[in-house]
Short mmCIF file of C-alpha atoms in Angstrom, two decimals:
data_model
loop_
_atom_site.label_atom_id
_atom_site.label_comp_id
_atom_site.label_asym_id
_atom_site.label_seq_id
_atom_site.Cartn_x
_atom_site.Cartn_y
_atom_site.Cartn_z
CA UNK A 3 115.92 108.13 82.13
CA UNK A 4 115.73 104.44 80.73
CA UNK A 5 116.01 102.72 84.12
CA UNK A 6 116.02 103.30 87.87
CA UNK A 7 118.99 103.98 89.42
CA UNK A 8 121.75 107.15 90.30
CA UNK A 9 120.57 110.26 88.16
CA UNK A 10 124.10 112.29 87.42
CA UNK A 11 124.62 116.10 87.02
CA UNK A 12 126.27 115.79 83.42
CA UNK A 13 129.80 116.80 85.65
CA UNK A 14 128.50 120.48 85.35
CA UNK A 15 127.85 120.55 89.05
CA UNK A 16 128.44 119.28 92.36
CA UNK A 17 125.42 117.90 93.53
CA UNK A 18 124.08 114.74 95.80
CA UNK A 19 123.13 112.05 94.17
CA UNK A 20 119.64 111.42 93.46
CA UNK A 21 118.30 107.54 93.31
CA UNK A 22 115.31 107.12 91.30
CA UNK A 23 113.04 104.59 91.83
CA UNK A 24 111.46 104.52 88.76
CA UNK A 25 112.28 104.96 84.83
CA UNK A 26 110.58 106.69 82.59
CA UNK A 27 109.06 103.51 81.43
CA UNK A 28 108.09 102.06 84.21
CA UNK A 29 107.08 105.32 86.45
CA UNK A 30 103.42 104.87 88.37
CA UNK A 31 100.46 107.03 87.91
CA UNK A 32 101.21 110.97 88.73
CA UNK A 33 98.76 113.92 90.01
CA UNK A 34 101.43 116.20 89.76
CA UNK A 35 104.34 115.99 87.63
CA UNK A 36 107.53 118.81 88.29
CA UNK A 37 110.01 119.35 85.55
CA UNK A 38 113.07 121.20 87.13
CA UNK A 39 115.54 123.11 84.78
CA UNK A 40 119.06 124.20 85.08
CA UNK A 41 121.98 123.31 82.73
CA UNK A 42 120.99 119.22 82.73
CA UNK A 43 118.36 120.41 79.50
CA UNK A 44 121.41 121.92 77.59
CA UNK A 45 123.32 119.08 78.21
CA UNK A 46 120.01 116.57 77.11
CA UNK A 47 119.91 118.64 73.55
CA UNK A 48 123.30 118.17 73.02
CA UNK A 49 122.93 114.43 73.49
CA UNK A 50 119.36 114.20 71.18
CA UNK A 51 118.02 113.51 73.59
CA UNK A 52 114.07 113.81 73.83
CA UNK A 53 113.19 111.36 77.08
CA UNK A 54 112.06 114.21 79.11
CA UNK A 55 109.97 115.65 76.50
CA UNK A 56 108.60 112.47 75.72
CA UNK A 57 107.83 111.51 79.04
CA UNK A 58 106.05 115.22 79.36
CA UNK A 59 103.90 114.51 76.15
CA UNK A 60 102.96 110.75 77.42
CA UNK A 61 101.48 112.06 80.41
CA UNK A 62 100.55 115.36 80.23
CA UNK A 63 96.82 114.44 79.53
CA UNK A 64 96.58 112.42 82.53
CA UNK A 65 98.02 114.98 84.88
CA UNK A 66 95.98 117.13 87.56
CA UNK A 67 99.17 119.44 87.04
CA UNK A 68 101.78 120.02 84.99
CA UNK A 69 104.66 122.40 86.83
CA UNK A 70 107.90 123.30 85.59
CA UNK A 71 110.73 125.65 87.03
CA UNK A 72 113.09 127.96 85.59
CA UNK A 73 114.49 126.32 82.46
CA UNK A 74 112.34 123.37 82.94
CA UNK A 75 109.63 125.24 80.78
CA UNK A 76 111.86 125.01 77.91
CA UNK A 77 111.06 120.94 78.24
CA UNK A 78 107.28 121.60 78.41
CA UNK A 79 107.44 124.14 75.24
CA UNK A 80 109.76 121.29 73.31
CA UNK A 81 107.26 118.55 74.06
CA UNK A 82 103.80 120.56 73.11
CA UNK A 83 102.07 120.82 75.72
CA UNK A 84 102.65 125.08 75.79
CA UNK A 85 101.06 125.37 72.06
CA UNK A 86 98.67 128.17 71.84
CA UNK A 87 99.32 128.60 76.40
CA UNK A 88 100.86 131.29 78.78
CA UNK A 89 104.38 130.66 80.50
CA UNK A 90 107.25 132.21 81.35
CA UNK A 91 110.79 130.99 82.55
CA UNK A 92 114.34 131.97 83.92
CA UNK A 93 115.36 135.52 82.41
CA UNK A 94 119.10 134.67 82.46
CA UNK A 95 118.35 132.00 80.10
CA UNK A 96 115.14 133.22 78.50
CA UNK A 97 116.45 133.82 74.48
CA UNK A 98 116.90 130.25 74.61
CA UNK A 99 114.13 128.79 76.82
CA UNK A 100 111.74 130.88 74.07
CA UNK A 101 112.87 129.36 71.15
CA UNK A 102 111.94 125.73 72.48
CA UNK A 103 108.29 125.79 71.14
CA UNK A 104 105.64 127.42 68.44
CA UNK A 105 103.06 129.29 69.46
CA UNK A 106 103.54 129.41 72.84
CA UNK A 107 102.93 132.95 74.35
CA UNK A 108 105.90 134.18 76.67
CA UNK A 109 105.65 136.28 79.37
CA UNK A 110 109.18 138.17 80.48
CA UNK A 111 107.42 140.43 82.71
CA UNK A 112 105.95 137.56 85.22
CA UNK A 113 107.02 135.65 87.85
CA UNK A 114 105.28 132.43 87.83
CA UNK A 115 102.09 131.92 85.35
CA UNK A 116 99.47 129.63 85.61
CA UNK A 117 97.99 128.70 82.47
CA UNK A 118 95.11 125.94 82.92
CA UNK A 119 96.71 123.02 84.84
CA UNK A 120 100.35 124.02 83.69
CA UNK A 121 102.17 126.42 86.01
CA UNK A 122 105.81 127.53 85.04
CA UNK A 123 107.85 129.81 87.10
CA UNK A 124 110.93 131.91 86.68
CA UNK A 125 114.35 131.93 88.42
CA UNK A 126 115.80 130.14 91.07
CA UNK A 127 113.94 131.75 93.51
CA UNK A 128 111.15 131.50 92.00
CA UNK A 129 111.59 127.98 91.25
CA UNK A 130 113.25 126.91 94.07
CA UNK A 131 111.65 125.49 97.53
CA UNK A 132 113.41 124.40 100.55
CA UNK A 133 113.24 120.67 98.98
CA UNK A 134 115.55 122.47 96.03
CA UNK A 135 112.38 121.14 93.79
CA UNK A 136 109.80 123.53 93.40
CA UNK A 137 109.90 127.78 93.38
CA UNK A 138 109.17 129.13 96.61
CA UNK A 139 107.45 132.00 95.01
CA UNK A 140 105.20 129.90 92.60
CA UNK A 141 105.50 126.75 95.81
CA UNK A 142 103.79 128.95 98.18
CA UNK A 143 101.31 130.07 95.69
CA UNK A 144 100.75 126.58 93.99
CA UNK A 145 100.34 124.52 97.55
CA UNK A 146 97.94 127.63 98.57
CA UNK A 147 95.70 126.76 95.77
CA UNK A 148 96.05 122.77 96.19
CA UNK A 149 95.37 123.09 100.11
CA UNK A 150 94.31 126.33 100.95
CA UNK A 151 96.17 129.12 101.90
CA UNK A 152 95.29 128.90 106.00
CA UNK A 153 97.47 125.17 105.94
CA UNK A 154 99.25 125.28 109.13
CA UNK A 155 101.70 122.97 107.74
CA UNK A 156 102.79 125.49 104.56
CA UNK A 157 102.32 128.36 107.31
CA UNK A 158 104.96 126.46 109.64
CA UNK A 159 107.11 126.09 106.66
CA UNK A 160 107.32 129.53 105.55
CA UNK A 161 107.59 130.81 109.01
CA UNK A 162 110.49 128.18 109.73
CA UNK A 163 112.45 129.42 106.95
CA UNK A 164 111.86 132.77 107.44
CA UNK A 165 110.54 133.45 104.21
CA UNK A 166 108.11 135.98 102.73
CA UNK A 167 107.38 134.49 99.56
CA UNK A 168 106.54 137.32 96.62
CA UNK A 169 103.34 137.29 95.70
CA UNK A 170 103.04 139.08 92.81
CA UNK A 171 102.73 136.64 89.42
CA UNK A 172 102.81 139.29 87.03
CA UNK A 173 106.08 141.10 88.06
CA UNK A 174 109.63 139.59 87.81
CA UNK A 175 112.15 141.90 88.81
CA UNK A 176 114.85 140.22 87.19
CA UNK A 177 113.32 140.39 83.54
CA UNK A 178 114.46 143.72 83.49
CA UNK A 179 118.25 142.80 84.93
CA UNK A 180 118.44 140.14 82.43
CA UNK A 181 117.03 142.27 79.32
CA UNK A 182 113.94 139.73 78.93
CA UNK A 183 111.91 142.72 78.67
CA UNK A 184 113.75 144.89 76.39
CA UNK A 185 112.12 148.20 77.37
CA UNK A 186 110.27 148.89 80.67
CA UNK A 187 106.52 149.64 78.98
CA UNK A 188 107.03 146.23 77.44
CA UNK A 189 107.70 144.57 80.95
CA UNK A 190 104.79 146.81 82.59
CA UNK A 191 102.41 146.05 80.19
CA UNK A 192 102.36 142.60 79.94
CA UNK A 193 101.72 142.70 84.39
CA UNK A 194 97.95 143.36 83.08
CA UNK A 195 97.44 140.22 81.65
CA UNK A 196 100.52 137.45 82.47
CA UNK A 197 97.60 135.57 84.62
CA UNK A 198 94.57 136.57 83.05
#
């Protein structure tokens, strides 16, 4: 993004339109920085190009955290910042979320992982909040650890929406519907240590 202004959808999707306020270049100081996924990184690839990833590397080291949903940890893995980590990512688009970086240890069985200061989550659901930003899965877990899990304001969220978030990092149903894990023992064993 080389200036501030209407972001579009690529004319994959019918979404609103989002006004940033900042580019890439001329963004403020972040705490937290989200990378979303969903078909806009194909369509960035196709084009060459590497602003997102570039971004991610620029800042990374001044980050308290680095989160990314579903696809979006395909962004993380092509700018570095996964060498030698933990993540995991959507399972409908995992064969080519994994080849986006070296060395970077995927996890089909898990739902979200936290790896240091980087969290990445799966699916939709598990990347997906009521602000259509961040998982509500890994949003209810990450916002538990950032503010404590007795905040009255992320307990009057989840009981607004009527939402029992899943809780369980290490287990991602739908790595088994979408064949990330190829055989069950290799989905059940990697539970033991997705978060350890």
């Amino acid at each position: 993004m080389n200036e501030a202004g209407p972001i579009e959808d690529f004319g994959y999707m019918v979404h609103p339109t989002i006004m940033a306020t900042h580019s890439f270049g001329n963004a403020p100081a972040l705490d937290v920085l989200l990378v979303p996924g969903g078909i806009g990184n194909v369509a960035l690839e196709q084009a060459n190009n590497t602003s997102v990833e570039d971004f991610i590397r620029q800042r990374y080291p001044k980050l308290d955290y680095l989160v990314s949903v579903c696809t979006g940890a395909g962004s993380l893995a092509k700018a570095g910042v996964l060498e030698g980590r933990r993540a995991t990512s959507n399972k409908g688009a995992w064969d080519w979320v994994t080849k986006q970086g070296t060395n970077v240890t995927w996890v089909p069985s898990a739902r979200w992982v936290v790896d240091g200061n980087i969290w990445t989550s799966s699916g939709v659901s598990a990347g997906t909040s009521p602000a259509m930003a961040l998982g509500i899965d890994m949003a209810y877990t990450f916002l538990s650890h950032v503010y404590g899990a007795d905040d009255q304001a992320l307990i009057n969220t989840m009981n607004g929406i009527e939402y029992a978030p899943h809780l369980d990092a290490h287990w991602d149903p739908f790595s088994v519907v979408h064949k990330a894990c190829l055989r069950f023992l290799e989905c059940w064993s990697g539970r033991a240590w997705a978060n350890n």
